[in-house]
XYZ file of N, CA, C and O in Angstrom:
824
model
N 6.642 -6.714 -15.347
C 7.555 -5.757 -14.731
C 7.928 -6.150 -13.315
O 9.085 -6.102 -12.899
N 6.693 -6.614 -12.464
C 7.585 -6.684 -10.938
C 8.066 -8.191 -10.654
O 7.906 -8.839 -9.619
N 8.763 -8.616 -11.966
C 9.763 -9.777 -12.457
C 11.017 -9.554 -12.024
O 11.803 -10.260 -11.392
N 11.102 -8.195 -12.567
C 12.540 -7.363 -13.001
C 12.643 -6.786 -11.680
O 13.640 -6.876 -10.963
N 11.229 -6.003 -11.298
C 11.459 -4.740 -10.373
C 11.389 -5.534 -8.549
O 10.910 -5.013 -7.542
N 11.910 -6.612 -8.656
C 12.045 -7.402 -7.399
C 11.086 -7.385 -6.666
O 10.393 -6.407 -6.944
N 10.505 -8.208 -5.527
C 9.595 -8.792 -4.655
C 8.873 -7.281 -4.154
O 9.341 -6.145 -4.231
N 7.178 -7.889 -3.464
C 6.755 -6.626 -2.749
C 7.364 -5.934 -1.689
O 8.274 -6.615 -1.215
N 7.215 -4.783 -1.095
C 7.711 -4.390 -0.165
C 6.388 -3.972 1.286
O 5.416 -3.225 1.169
N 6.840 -4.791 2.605
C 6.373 -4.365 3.662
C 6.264 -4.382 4.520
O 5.846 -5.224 5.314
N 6.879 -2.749 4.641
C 7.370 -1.953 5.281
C 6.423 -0.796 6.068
O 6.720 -0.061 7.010
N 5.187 -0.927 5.319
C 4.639 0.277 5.497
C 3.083 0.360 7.034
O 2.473 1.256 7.617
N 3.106 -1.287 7.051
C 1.831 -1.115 8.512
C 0.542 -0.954 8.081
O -0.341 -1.253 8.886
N 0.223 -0.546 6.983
C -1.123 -0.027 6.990
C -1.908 -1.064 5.088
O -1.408 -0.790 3.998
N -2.623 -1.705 5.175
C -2.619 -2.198 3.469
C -2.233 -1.166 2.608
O -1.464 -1.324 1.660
N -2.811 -0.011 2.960
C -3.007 0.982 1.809
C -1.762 1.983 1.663
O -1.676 2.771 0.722
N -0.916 1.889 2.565
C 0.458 2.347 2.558
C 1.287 1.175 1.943
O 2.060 1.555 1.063
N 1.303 -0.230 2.220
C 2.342 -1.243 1.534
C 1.400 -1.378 0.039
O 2.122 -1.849 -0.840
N 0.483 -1.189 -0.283
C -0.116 -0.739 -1.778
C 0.364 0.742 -2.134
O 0.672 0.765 -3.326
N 0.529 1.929 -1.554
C 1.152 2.667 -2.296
C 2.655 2.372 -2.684
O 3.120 2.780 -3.749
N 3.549 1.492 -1.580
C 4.577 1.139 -2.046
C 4.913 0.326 -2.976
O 6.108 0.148 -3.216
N 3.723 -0.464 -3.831
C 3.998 -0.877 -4.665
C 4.746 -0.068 -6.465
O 4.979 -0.431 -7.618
N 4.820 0.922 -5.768
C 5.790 2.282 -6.570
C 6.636 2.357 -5.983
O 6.461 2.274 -4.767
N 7.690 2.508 -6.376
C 9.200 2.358 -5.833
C 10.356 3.041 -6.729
O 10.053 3.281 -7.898
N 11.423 3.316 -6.367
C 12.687 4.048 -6.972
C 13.560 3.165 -7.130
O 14.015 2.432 -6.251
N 13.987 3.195 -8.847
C 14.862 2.140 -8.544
C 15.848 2.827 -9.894
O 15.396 3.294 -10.939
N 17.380 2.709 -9.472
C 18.192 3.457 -10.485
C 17.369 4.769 -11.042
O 17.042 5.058 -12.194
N 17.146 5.485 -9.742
C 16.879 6.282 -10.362
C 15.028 7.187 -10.670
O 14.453 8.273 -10.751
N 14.881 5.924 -10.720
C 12.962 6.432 -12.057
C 12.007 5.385 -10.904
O 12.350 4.556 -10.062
N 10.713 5.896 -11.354
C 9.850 5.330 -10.771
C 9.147 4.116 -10.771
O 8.011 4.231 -11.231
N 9.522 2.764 -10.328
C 9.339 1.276 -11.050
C 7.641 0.853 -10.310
O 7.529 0.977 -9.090
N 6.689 0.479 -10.955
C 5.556 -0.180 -10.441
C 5.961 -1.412 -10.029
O 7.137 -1.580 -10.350
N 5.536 -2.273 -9.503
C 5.578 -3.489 -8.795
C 4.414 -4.194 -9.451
O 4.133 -5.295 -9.924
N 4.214 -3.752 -9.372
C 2.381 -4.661 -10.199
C 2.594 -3.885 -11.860
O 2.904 -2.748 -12.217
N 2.225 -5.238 -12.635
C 2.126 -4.856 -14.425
C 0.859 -5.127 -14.842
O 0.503 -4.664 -15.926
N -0.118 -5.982 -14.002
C -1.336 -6.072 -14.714
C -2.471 -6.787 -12.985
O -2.299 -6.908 -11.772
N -3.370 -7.007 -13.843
C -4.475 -7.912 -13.029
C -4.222 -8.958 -12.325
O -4.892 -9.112 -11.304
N -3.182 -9.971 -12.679
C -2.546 -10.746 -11.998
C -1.339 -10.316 -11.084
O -0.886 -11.114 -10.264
N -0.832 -9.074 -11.227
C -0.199 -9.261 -10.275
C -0.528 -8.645 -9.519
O 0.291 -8.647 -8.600
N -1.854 -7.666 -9.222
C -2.335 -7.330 -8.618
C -3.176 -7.957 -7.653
O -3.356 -7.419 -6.561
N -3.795 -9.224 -7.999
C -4.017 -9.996 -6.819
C -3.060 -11.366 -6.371
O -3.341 -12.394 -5.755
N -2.160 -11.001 -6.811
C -0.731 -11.872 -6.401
C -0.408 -10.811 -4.820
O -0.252 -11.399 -3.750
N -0.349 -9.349 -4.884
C -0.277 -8.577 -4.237
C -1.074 -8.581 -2.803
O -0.697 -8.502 -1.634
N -2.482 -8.722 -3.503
C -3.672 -8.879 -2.597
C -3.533 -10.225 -1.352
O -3.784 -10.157 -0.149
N -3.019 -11.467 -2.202
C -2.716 -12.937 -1.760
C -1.719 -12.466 -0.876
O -2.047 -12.408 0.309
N -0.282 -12.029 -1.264
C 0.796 -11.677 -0.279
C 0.653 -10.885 0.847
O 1.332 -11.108 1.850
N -0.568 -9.527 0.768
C -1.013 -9.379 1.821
C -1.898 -9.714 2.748
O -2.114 -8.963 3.699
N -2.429 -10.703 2.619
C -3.257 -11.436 3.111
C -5.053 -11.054 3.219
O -5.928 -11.313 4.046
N -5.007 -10.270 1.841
C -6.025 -9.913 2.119
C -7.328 -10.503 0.858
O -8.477 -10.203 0.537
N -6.432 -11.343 0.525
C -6.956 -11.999 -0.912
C -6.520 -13.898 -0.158
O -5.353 -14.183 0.112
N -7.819 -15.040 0.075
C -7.450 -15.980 0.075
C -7.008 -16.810 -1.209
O -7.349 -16.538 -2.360
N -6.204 -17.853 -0.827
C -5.667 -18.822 -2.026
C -6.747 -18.771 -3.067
O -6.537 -18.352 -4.206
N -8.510 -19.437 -2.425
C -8.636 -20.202 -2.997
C -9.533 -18.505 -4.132
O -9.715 -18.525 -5.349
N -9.834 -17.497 -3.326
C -10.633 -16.538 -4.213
C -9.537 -16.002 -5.084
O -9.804 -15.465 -6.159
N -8.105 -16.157 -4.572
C -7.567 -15.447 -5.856
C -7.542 -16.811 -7.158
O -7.488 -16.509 -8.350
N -7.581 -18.014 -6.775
C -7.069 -18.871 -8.119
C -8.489 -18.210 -8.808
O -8.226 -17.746 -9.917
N -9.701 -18.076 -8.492
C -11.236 -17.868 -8.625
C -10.984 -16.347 -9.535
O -11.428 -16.254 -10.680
N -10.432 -15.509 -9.056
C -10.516 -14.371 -9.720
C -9.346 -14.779 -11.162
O -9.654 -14.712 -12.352
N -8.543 -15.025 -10.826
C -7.498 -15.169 -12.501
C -8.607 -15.940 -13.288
O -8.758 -15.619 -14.466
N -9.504 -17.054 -12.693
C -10.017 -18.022 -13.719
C -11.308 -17.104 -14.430
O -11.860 -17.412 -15.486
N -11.616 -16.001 -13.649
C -12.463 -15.498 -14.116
C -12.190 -13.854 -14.881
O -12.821 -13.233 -15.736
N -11.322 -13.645 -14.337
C -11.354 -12.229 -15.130
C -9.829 -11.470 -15.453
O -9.629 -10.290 -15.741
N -8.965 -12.446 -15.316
C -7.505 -12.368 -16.075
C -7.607 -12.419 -17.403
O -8.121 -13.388 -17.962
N -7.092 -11.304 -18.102
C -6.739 -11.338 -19.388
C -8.496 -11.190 -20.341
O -8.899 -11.615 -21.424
N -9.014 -10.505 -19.414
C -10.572 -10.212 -20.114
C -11.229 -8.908 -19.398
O -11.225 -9.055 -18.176
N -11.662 -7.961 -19.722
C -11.958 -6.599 -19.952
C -12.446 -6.512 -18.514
O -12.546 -5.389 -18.019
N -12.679 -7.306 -17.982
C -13.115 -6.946 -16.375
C -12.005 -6.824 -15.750
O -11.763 -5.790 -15.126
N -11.266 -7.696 -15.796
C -9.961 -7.647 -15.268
C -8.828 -6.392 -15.671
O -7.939 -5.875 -14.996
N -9.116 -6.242 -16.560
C -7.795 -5.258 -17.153
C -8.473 -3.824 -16.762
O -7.719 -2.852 -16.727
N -9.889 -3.638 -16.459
C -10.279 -2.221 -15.969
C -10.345 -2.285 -14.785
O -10.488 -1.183 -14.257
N -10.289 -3.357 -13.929
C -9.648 -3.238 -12.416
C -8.449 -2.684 -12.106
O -7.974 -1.963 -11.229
N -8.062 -3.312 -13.217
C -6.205 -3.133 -12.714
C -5.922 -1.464 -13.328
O -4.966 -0.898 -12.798
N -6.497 -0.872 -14.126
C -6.428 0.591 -14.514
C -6.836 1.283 -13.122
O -6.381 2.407 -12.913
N -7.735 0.637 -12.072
C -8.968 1.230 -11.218
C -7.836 1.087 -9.652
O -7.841 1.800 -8.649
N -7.267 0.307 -9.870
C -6.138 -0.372 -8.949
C -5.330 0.975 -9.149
O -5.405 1.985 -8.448
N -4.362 0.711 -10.517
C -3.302 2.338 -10.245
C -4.175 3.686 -10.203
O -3.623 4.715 -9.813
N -5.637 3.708 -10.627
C -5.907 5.365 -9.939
C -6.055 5.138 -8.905
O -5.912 6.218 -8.330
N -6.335 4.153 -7.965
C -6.659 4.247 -6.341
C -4.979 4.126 -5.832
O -4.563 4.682 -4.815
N -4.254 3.414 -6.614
C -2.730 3.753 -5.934
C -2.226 5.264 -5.926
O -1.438 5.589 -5.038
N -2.577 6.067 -6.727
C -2.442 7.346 -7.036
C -2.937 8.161 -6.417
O -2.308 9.162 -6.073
N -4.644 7.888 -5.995
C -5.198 8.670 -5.232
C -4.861 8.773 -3.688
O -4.921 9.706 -2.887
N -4.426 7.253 -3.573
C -4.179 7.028 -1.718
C -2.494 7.849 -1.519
O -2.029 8.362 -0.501
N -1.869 7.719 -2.903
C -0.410 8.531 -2.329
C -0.575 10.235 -2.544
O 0.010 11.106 -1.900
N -1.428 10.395 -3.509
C -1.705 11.700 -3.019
C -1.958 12.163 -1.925
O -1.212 12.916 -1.301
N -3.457 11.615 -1.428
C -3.869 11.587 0.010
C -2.760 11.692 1.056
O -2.717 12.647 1.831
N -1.975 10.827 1.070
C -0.909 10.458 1.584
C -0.200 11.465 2.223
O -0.017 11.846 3.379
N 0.222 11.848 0.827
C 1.346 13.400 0.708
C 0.796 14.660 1.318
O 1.426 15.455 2.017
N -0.635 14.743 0.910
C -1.487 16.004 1.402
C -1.642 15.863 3.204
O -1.647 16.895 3.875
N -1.729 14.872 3.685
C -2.079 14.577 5.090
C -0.353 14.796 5.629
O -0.333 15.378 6.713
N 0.532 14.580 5.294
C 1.981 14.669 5.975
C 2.216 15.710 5.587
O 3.446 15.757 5.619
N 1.825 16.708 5.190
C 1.562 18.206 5.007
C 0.912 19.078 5.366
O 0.906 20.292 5.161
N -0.011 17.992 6.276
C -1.295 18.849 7.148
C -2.500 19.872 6.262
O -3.215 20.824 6.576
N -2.213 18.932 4.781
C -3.484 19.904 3.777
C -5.006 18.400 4.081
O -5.036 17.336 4.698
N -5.612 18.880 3.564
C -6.868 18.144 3.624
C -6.866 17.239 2.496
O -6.497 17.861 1.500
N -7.170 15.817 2.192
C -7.482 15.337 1.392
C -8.083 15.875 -0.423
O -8.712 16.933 -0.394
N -7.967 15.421 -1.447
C -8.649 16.462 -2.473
C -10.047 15.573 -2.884
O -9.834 14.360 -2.887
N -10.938 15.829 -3.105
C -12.514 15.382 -3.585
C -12.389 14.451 -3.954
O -12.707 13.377 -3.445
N -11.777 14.718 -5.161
C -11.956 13.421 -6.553
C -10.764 12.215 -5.996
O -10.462 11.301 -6.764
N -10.265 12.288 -4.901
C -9.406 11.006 -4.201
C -10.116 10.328 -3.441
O -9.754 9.154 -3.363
N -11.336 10.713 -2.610
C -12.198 10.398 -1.828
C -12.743 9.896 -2.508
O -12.598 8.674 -2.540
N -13.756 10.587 -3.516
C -14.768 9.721 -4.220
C -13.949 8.360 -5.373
O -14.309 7.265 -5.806
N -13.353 8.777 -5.432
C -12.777 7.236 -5.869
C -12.835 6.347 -4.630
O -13.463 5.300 -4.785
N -12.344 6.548 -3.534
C -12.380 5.435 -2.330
C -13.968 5.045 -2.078
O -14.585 4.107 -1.573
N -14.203 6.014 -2.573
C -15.714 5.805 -2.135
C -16.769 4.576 -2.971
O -17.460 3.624 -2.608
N -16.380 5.310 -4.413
C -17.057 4.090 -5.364
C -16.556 2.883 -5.389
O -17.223 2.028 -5.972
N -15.174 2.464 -4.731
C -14.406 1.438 -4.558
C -15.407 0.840 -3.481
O -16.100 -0.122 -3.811
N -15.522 1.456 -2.011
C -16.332 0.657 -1.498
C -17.508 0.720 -1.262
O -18.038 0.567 -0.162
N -18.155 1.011 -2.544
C -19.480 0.856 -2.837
C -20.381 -0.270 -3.682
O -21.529 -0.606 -3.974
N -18.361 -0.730 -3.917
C -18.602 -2.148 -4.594
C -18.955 -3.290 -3.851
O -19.382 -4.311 -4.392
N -18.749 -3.131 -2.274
C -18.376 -4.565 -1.819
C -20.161 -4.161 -0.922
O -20.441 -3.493 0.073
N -20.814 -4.787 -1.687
C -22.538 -5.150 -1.479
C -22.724 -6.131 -0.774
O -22.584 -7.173 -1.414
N -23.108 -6.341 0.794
C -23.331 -7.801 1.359
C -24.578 -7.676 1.760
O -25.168 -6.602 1.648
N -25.280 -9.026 2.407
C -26.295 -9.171 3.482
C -25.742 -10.549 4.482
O -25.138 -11.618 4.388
N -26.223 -9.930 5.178
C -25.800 -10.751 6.484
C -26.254 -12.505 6.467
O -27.468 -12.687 6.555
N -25.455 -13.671 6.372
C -26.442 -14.568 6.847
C -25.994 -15.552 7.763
O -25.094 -15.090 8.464
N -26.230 -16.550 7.990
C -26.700 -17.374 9.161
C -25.770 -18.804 8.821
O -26.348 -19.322 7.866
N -24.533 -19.689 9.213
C -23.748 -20.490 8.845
C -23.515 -20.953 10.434
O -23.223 -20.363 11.475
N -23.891 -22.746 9.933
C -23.250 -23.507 10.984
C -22.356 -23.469 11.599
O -21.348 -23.382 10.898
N -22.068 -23.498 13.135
C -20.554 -23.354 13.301
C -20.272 -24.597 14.682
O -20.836 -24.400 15.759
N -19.616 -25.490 14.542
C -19.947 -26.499 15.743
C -21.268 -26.115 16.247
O -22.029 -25.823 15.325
N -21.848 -26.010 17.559
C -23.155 -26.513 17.677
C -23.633 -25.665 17.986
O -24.483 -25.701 18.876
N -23.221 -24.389 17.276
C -24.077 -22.907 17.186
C -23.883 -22.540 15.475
O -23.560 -23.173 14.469
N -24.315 -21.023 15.832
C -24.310 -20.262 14.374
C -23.636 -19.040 14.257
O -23.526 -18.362 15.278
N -23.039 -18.522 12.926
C -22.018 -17.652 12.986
C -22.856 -16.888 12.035
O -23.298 -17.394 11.004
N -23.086 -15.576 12.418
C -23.082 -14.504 11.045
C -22.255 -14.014 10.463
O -21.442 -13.308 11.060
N -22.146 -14.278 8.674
C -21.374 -13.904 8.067
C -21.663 -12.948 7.330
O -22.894 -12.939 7.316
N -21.229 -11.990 6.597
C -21.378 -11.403 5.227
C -21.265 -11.706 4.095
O -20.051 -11.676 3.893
N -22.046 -12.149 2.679
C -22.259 -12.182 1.645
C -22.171 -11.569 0.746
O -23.128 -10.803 0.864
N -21.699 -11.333 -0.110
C -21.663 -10.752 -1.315
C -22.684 -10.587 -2.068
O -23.223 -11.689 -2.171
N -23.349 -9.676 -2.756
C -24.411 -9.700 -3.234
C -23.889 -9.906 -4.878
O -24.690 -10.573 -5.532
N -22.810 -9.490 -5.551
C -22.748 -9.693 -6.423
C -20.968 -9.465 -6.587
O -20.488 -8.460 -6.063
N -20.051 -10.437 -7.327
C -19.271 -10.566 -7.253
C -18.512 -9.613 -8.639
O -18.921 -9.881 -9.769
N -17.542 -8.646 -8.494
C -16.961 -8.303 -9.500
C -15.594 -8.118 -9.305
O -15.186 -8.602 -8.249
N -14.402 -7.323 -10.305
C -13.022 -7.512 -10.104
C -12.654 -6.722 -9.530
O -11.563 -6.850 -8.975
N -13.588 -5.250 -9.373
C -13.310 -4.137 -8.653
C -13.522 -4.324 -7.164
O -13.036 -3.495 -6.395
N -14.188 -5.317 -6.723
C -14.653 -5.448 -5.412
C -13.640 -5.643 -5.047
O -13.397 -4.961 -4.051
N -12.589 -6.471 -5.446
C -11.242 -6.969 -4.548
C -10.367 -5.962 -4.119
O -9.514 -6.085 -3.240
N -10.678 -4.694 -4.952
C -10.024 -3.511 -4.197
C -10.565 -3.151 -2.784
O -9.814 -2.747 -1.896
N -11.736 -3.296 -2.637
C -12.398 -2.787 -1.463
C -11.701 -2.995 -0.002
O -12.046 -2.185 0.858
N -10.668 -4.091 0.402
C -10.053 -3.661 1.328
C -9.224 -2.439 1.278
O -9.314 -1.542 2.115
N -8.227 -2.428 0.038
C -7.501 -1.168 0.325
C -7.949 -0.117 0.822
O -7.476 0.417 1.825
N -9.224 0.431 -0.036
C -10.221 1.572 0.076
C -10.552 1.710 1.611
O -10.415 2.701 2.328
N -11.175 0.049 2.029
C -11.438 0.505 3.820
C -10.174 0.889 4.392
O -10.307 1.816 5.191
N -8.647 0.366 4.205
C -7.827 0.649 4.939
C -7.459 2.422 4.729
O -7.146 3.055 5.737
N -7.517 3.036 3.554
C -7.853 3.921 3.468
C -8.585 5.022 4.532
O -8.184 5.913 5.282
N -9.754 4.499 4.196
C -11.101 4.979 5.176
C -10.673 5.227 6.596
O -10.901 6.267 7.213
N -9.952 4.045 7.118
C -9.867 3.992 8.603
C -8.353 4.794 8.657
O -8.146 5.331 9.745
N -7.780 4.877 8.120
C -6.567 6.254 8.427
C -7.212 7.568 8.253
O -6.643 8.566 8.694
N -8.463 7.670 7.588
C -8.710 8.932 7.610
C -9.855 9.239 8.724
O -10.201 10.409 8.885
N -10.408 8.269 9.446
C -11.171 8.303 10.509
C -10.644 7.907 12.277
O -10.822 8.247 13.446
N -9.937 7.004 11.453
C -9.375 6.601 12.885
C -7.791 6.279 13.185
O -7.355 5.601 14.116
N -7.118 6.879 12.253
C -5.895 6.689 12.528
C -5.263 8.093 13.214
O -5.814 9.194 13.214
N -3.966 7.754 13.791
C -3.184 8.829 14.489
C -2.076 9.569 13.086
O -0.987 9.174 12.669
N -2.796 10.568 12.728
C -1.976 10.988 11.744
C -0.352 11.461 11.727
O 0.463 11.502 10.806
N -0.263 11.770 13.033
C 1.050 11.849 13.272
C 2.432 11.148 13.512
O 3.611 11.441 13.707
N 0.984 9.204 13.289
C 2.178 8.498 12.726
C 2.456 8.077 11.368
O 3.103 7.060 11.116
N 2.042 8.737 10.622
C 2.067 8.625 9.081
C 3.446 9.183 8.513
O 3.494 10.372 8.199
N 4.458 8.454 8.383
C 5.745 9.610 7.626
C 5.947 8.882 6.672
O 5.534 7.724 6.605
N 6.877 9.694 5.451
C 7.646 9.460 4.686
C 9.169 9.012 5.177
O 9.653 9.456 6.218
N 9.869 8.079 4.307
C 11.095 8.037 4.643
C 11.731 8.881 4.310
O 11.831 9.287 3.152
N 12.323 9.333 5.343
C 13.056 10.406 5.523
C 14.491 10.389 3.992
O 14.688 11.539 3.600
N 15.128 9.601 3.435
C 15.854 9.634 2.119
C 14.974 10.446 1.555
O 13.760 10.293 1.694
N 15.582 11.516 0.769
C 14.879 12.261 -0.216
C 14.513 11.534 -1.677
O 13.566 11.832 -2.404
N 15.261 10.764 -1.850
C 15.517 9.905 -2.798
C 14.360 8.665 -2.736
O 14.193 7.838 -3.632
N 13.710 8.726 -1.649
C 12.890 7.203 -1.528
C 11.371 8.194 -1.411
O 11.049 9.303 -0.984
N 10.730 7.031 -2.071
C 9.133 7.741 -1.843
C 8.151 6.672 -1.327
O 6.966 6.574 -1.648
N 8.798 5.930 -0.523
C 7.907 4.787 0.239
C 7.393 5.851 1.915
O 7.947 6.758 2.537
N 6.126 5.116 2.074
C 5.614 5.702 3.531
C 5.073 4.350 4.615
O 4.671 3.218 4.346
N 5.212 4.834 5.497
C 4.840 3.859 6.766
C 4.191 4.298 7.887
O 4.467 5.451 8.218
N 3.438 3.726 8.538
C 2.830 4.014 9.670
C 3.473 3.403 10.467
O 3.598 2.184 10.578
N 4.272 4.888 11.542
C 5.142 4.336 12.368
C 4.486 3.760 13.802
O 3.967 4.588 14.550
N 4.506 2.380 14.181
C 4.362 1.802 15.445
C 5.202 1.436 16.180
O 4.946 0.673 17.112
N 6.544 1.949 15.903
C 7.503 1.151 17.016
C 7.278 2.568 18.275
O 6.951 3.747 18.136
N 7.690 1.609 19.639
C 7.390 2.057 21.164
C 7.853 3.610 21.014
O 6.995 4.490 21.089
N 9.093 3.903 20.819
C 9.359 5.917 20.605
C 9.139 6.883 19.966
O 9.553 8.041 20.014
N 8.208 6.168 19.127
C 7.925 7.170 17.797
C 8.707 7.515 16.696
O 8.151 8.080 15.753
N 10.250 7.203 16.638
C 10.879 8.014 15.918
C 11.416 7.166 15.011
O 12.642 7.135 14.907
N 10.720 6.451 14.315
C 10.721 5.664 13.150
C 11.222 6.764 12.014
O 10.605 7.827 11.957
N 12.321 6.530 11.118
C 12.853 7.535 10.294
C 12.796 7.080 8.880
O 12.254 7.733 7.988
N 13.527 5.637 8.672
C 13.647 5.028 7.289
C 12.453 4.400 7.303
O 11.662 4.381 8.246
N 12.283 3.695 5.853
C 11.263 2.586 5.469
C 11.683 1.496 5.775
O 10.874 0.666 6.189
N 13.011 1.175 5.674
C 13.604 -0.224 6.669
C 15.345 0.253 6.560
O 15.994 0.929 5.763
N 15.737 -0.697 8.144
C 16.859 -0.355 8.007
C 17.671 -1.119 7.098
O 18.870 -0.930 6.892
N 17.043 -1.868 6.644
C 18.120 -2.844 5.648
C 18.379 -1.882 4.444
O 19.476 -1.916 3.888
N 17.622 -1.218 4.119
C 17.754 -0.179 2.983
C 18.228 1.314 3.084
O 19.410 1.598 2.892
N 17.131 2.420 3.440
C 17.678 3.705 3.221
C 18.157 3.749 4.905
O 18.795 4.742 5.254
N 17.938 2.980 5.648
C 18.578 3.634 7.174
C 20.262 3.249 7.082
O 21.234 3.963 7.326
N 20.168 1.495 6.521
C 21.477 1.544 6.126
C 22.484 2.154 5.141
O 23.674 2.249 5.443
N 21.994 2.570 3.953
C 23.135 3.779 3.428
C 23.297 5.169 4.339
O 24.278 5.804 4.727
N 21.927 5.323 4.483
C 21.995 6.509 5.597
C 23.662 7.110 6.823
O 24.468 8.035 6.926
N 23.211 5.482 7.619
C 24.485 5.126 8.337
C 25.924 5.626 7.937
O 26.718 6.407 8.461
N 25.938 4.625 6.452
C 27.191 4.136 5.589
C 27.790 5.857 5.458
O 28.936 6.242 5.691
N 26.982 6.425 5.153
C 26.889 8.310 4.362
C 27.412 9.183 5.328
O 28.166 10.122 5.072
N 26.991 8.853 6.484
C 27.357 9.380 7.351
C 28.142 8.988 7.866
O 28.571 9.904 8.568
N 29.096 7.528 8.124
C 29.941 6.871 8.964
C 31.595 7.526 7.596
O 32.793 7.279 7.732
N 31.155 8.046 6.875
C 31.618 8.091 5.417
C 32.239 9.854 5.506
O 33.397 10.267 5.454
N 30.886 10.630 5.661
C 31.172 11.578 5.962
C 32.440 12.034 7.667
O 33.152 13.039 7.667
N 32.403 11.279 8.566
C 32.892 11.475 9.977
C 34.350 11.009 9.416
O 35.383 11.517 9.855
N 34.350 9.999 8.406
C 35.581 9.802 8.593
C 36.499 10.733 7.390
O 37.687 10.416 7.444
N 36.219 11.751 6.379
C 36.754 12.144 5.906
C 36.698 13.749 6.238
O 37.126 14.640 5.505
N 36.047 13.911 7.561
C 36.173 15.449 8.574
C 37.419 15.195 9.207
O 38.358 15.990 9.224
N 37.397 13.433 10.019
C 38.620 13.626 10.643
C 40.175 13.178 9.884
O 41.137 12.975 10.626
N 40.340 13.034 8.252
C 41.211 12.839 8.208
C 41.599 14.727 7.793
O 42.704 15.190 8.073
N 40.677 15.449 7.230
C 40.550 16.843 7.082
C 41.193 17.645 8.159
O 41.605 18.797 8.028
N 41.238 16.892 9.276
C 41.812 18.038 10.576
C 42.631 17.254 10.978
O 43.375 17.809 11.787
N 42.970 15.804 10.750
C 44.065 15.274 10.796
C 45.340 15.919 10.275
O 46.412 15.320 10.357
C-alpha cells in the first residue's frame, strides 16, 4: 500500500507524531503508509531511528514470519493509541489507561545492561540488549511518546488546522503560530481558497 499511498511524511517534529502520520487522507478515506513489517522498519530506517545495518538484521530475521507480522499488528495499535492520546491531549482530556499501558509494555521490551567498549584510548558505556525481539524496535516510538507526556510543552501540540487533514505536529517555529502540516500542502490550498474566495467578493460588488 504505501507504493500507491506515496512517500512518508515529516512534518510532524516529534517520532511519535511523524508515526501517527503515517495515516493520512487521501481522495477522501483514510490511507496507511505502512502495509506490513517491512515497511514498518523501512519507516523506522527513514526516521533515523532504525540503523542500515539492524534494519537489513531485522527483515533477515523476522519478515514474513509470525514475529514479524505480530509486531506490525503491535505497530498499528500503538499508532492508534498515540493518535488517540494525541486527540485527547489537544482537548485538554487526560490520556485513556489502556493507551498508556500499551506504551508501557512497548517499553518494557527494550531490556539492557550497561557495558564497558573501547573507545580511542578510553572507554565508553554502552547499553545492551538483553534479548533481542521485533517488538523492541517499537520502543523508540513509545519513549518519544513518554517524553511528550512528561516533558513536552503541550501547547505546542496541534492539529492541522484543514478540517479535512488529520496529520499533527509539534509546533517549533520562533512565533508559535504554526497552523498547517506543511505549506506545500494544506497551507497552500488554504491560501489558493481564500485568494479564490477575495476574488469572487470583489467581482460581487464590482
Amino acid at each position: 500500500m504505501h507504493d500507491t499511498a506515496g512517500p512518508f511524511l515529516w512534518v510532524g517534529n516529534l517520532p511519535c507524531l511523524d508515526f501517527i502520520n503515517t495515516e493520512k487522507i487521501a481522495d477522501g478515506e483514510r490511507v496507511s503508509l505502512v502495509d506490513g513489517f517491512g515497511a514498518v522498519v523501512r519507516w523506522l530506517g527513514e526516521a533515523g531511528l532504525l540503523a542500515d545495518s539492524a534494519a537489513r538484521a531485522a527483515l533477515e530475521r523476522w519478515d514474513g514470519r509470525a514475529e514479524g507480522q505480530a509486531a506490525y499488528r503491535q505497530a498499528l495499535a500503538l499508532r492508534h493509541a498515540a493518535r488517540r492520546t494525541v486527540e485527547r491531549l489537544t482537548e485538554g482530556k487526560t490520556p485513556a489507561g489502556d493507551d498508556i499501558d500499551l506504551v508501557n509494555r512497548i517499553l518494557a521490551e527494550r531490556v539492557t545492561h550497561p557495558s564497558l567498549a573501547r573507545k580511542g584510548g578510553g572507554y565508553l558505556l554502552t547499553q545492551v540488549p538483553e534479548r533481542e525481539t521485533a517488538l523492541q524496535l517499537l520502543a523508540p516510538v513509545a519513549e518519544s511518546i513518554a517524553w511528550l507526556l512528561t516533558a513536552g510543552d503541550l501547547s505546542l501540540l496541534r492539529r492541522c488546522e484543514n478540517p479535512d487533514c488529520i496529520l499533527y505536529f509539534y509546533d517549533v517555529t520562533r512565533n508559535g503560530r504554526r497552523r498547517w502540516c506543511s505549506m506545500a500542502g494544506c497551507g497552500s490550498r488554504a491560501k489558493a481558497a481564500a485568494y479564490y474566495r477575495r476574488q469572487r467578493s470583489g467581482k460581487r460588488r464590482a
